[in-house]
PDB file of C-alpha atoms (C1' of nucleotides) in Angstrom:
ATOM      1  CA  UNK A1126       0.140   0.043  -0.017  1.00 65.00           C
ATOM      2  CA  UNK A1127       2.907   2.656   0.784  1.00 64.00           C
ATOM      3  CA  UNK A1128       4.493   3.682  -2.218  1.00 72.00           C
ATOM      4  CA  UNK A1129       7.218   5.343  -0.499  1.00 84.00           C
ATOM      5  CA  UNK A1130       9.795   6.739  -2.855  1.00 92.00           C
ATOM      6  CA  UNK A1131      13.265   5.411  -1.774  1.00 95.00           C
ATOM      7  CA  UNK A1132      16.477   5.867  -3.879  1.00 97.00           C
ATOM      8  CA  UNK A1133      19.710   3.736  -3.992  1.00 97.00           C
ATOM      9  CA  UNK A1134      22.781   5.017  -2.894  1.00 97.00           C
ATOM     10  CA  UNK A1135      23.774   5.548  -6.450  1.00 97.00           C
ATOM     11  CA  UNK A1136      20.614   7.095  -7.593  1.00 97.00           C
ATOM     12  CA  UNK A1137      21.060   9.890  -4.688  1.00 97.00           C
ATOM     13  CA  UNK A1138      24.250  10.506  -5.121  1.00 97.00           C
ATOM     14  CA  UNK A1139      23.941  11.045  -9.033  1.00 95.00           C
ATOM     15  CA  UNK A1140      20.875  13.335  -8.205  1.00 97.00           C
ATOM     16  CA  UNK A1141      22.711  15.652  -5.850  1.00 97.00           C
ATOM     17  CA  UNK A1142      26.257  15.341  -8.066  1.00 95.00           C
ATOM     18  CA  UNK A1143      28.122  13.579  -4.959  1.00 97.00           C
ATOM     19  CA  UNK A1144      29.799  10.319  -4.929  1.00 96.00           C
ATOM     20  CA  UNK A1145      28.835   7.560  -3.034  1.00 97.00           C
ATOM     21  CA  UNK A1146      31.716   7.638  -1.041  1.00 97.00           C
ATOM     22  CA  UNK A1147      30.339  11.163   0.321  1.00 96.00           C
ATOM     23  CA  UNK A1148      26.945   9.881   1.137  1.00 97.00           C
ATOM     24  CA  UNK A1149      28.856   6.777   3.311  1.00 97.00           C
ATOM     25  CA  UNK A1150      30.974   9.479   4.828  1.00 96.00           C
ATOM     26  CA  UNK A1151      28.098  11.609   5.852  1.00 96.00           C
ATOM     27  CA  UNK A1152      26.121   8.727   7.486  1.00 97.00           C
ATOM     28  CA  UNK A1153      29.523   7.600   9.259  1.00 95.00           C
ATOM     29  CA  UNK A1154      29.430  11.253  10.698  1.00 94.00           C
ATOM     30  CA  UNK A1155      25.717  10.430  11.461  1.00 94.00           C
ATOM     31  CA  UNK A1156      24.749  13.450   9.199  1.00 95.00           C
ATOM     32  CA  UNK A1157      22.336  11.059   7.595  1.00 96.00           C
ATOM     33  CA  UNK A1158      20.803   7.534   8.863  1.00 95.00           C
ATOM     34  CA  UNK A1159      19.328   5.742   5.932  1.00 97.00           C
ATOM     35  CA  UNK A1160      17.328   2.626   6.270  1.00 96.00           C
ATOM     36  CA  UNK A1161      19.307  -0.622   5.468  1.00 95.00           C
ATOM     37  CA  UNK A1162      17.724  -3.331   3.629  1.00 93.00           C
ATOM     38  CA  UNK A1163      20.210  -6.076   4.538  1.00 92.00           C
ATOM     39  CA  UNK A1164      23.440  -4.424   3.868  1.00 92.00           C
ATOM     40  CA  UNK A1165      21.778  -2.051   1.205  1.00 95.00           C
ATOM     41  CA  UNK A1166      20.917   1.276   2.120  1.00 97.00           C
ATOM     42  CA  UNK A1167      17.797   2.736   1.174  1.00 97.00           C
ATOM     43  CA  UNK A1168      17.083   6.339   1.202  1.00 97.00           C
ATOM     44  CA  UNK A1169      13.758   8.206   1.482  1.00 96.00           C
ATOM     45  CA  UNK A1170      12.540  11.476   0.814  1.00 95.00           C
ATOM     46  CA  UNK A1171      13.511  13.044   4.309  1.00 94.00           C
ATOM     47  CA  UNK A1172      17.069  11.807   3.792  1.00 96.00           C
ATOM     48  CA  UNK A1173      17.185  13.502   0.475  1.00 96.00           C
ATOM     49  CA  UNK A1174      16.104  16.775   2.485  1.00 95.00           C
ATOM     50  CA  UNK A1175      18.741  16.278   4.911  1.00 96.00           C
ATOM     51  CA  UNK A1176      21.324  15.528   2.405  1.00 97.00           C
ATOM     52  CA  UNK A1177      19.827  19.049   0.444  1.00 97.00           C
ATOM     53  CA  UNK A1178      20.171  20.803   3.775  1.00 96.00           C
ATOM     54  CA  UNK A1179      23.803  19.233   4.140  1.00 96.00           C
ATOM     55  CA  UNK A1180      25.033  20.288   1.071  1.00 96.00           C
ATOM     56  CA  UNK A1181      23.553  23.754   1.478  1.00 95.00           C
ATOM     57  CA  UNK A1182      25.332  24.449   4.673  1.00 94.00           C
ATOM     58  CA  UNK A1183      28.405  23.398   3.009  1.00 94.00           C
ATOM     59  CA  UNK A1184      27.964  25.829   0.466  1.00 93.00           C
ATOM     60  CA  UNK A1185      27.343  28.225   3.063  1.00 91.00           C
ATOM     61  CA  UNK A1186      30.804  27.633   4.431  1.00 90.00           C
ATOM     62  CA  UNK A1187      29.528  25.541   7.680  1.00 92.00           C
ATOM     63  CA  UNK A1188      31.843  22.375   8.729  1.00 93.00           C
ATOM     64  CA  UNK A1189      30.175  19.017   8.624  1.00 94.00           C
ATOM     65  CA  UNK A1190      30.199  19.214  12.451  1.00 93.00           C
ATOM     66  CA  UNK A1191      28.283  22.304  12.442  1.00 92.00           C
ATOM     67  CA  UNK A1192      25.827  21.100   9.918  1.00 92.00           C
ATOM     68  CA  UNK A1193      25.304  17.997  12.067  1.00 93.00           C
ATOM     69  CA  UNK A1194      24.682  19.964  15.361  1.00 89.00           C
ATOM     70  CA  UNK A1195      22.063  22.308  13.675  1.00 90.00           C
ATOM     71  CA  UNK A1196      20.415  19.033  12.050  1.00 90.00           C
ATOM     72  CA  UNK A1197      19.905  17.451  15.267  1.00 84.00           C
ATOM     73  CA  UNK A1198      18.891  21.023  17.122  1.00 81.00           C
ATOM     74  CA  UNK A1199      16.341  21.462  14.477  1.00 78.00           C
ATOM     75  CA  UNK A1200      14.914  17.747  15.176  1.00 77.00           C
ATOM     76  CA  UNK A1201      15.307  17.391  18.811  1.00 65.00           C
ATOM     77  CA  UNK A1202      12.778  20.573  19.506  1.00 58.00           C
ATOM     78  CA  UNK A1203      10.082  18.144  20.034  1.00 63.00           C
ATOM     79  CA  UNK A1204      11.913  15.439  22.288  1.00 63.00           C
ATOM     80  CA  UNK A1205      14.027  17.622  24.532  1.00 63.00           C
ATOM     81  CA  UNK A1206      11.492  20.394  25.285  1.00 63.00           C
ATOM     82  CA  UNK A1207      13.525  21.078  28.789  1.00 61.00           C
ATOM     83  CA  UNK A1208      16.181  21.956  26.671  1.00 66.00           C
ATOM     84  CA  UNK A1209      14.487  24.179  24.609  1.00 75.00           C
ATOM     85  CA  UNK A1210      16.029  27.668  25.724  1.00 82.00           C
ATOM     86  CA  UNK A1211      19.694  25.954  24.943  1.00 81.00           C
ATOM     87  CA  UNK A1212      18.083  25.142  21.758  1.00 80.00           C
ATOM     88  CA  UNK A1213      16.799  28.574  20.848  1.00 82.00           C
ATOM     89  CA  UNK A1214      20.041  29.928  21.949  1.00 86.00           C
ATOM     90  CA  UNK A1215      21.906  27.702  19.745  1.00 84.00           C
ATOM     91  CA  UNK A1216      19.631  28.484  16.843  1.00 83.00           C
ATOM     92  CA  UNK A1217      19.965  32.146  17.278  1.00 89.00           C
ATOM     93  CA  UNK A1218      23.871  31.961  17.042  1.00 90.00           C
ATOM     94  CA  UNK A1219      23.478  30.084  13.990  1.00 89.00           C
ATOM     95  CA  UNK A1220      21.279  33.143  12.849  1.00 92.00           C
ATOM     96  CA  UNK A1221      23.781  35.851  13.788  1.00 95.00           C
ATOM     97  CA  UNK A1222      26.588  33.808  12.057  1.00 93.00           C
ATOM     98  CA  UNK A1223      24.468  33.695   8.811  1.00 93.00           C
ATOM     99  CA  UNK A1224      23.468  37.519   8.822  1.00 96.00           C
ATOM    100  CA  UNK A1225      27.120  38.481   8.979  1.00 95.00           C
ATOM    101  CA  UNK A1226      28.027  35.848   6.161  1.00 94.00           C
ATOM    102  CA  UNK A1227      25.083  37.900   4.262  1.00 95.00           C
ATOM    103  CA  UNK A1228      26.683  40.800   4.874  1.00 97.00           C
ATOM    104  CA  UNK A1229      30.241  39.721   3.424  1.00 95.00           C
ATOM    105  CA  UNK A1230      28.495  38.246   0.446  1.00 94.00           C
ATOM    106  CA  UNK A1231      26.764  41.867   0.008  1.00 97.00           C
ATOM    107  CA  UNK A1232      29.928  43.595   0.221  1.00 97.00           C
ATOM    108  CA  UNK A1233      31.899  41.665  -1.803  1.00 96.00           C
ATOM    109  CA  UNK A1234      29.028  41.552  -4.381  1.00 96.00           C
ATOM    110  CA  UNK A1235      28.961  45.298  -4.623  1.00 96.00           C
ATOM    111  CA  UNK A1236      33.117  45.416  -5.052  1.00 96.00           C
ATOM    112  CA  UNK A1237      32.983  42.979  -7.867  1.00 95.00           C
ATOM    113  CA  UNK A1238      29.923  44.464  -9.528  1.00 95.00           C
ATOM    114  CA  UNK A1239      31.220  47.811  -9.319  1.00 95.00           C
ATOM    115  CA  UNK A1240      34.622  46.571 -10.965  1.00 93.00           C
ATOM    116  CA  UNK A1241      33.078  44.747 -13.693  1.00 94.00           C
ATOM    117  CA  UNK A1242      31.208  47.875 -14.258  1.00 92.00           C
ATOM    118  CA  UNK A1243      34.237  50.016 -14.927  1.00 88.00           C
ATOM    119  CA  UNK A1244      35.173  47.636 -17.641  1.00 84.00           C
ATOM    120  CA  UNK A1245      32.336  47.001 -19.872  1.00 76.00           C
TER     121      UNK A1245
ATOM    122  C1'  DC B 146      26.337  -5.317 -12.008  1.00 82.60           C
ATOM    123  C1'  DT B 147      25.578  -2.646  -7.814  1.00 82.60           C
ATOM    124  C1'  DT B 148      26.800  -2.050  -3.005  1.00 82.60           C
ATOM    125  C1'  DC B 149      29.665  -2.714   1.234  1.00 82.60           C
ATOM    126  C1'  DT B 150      33.498  -2.314   4.675  1.00 82.60           C
ATOM    127  C1'  DG B 151      38.043  -1.379   5.332  1.00 82.60           C
ATOM    128  C1'  DA B 152      42.621   0.750   4.179  1.00 82.60           C
ATOM    129  C1'  DC B 153      45.554   3.937   2.522  1.00 82.60           C
ATOM    130  C1'  DA B 154      46.349   8.213  -0.277  1.00 82.60           C
TER     131       DA B 154
ATOM    132  C1'  DT C 175      37.307  12.698  -0.081  1.00 82.60           C
ATOM    133  C1'  DG C 176      39.201   9.341  -3.927  1.00 82.60           C
ATOM    134  C1'  DT C 177      40.236   4.805  -4.888  1.00 82.60           C
ATOM    135  C1'  DC C 178      41.488   0.204  -4.750  1.00 82.60           C
ATOM    136  C1'  DA C 179      40.400  -4.615  -2.934  1.00 82.60           C
ATOM    137  C1'  DG C 180      37.562  -8.691  -2.159  1.00 82.60           C
ATOM    138  C1'  DT C 181      32.891  -9.715  -1.086  1.00 82.60           C
ATOM    139  C1'  DA C 182      27.745 -10.785  -1.092  1.00 82.60           C
TER     140       DA C 182
END
DNA sequence: CTTCTGACA
DNA sequence: TGTCAGTA
């Protein structure tokens, strides 16, 4: 009955332009935990979203350790409600970091834009 | 032929 | 992370 859309490690890897080695590596770092069909890894849509988040985090310059932290912070707010303040504080910190990154990007963007403008 | 674990670059 | 080995 359940037409769960799943992916093999190969499909997921090619879909996101990463290697299967990378996916196993992230799993070893506990960033993704696909189901196992015997030995074979079975990736679900949620695993897909997690990978998307991980790769985006990488592009934003976060380390795998930081991404791992964000990941379990974002999913733990249901279970560990007694620690909500700590979680909120951590997320706020991430928000601040992102704001600085955005400022840097905007600054650099403006400089490059005006630079190109001089030569065209 | 695809995937897995472990090891080494 | 890439890659090579030896399997299941």
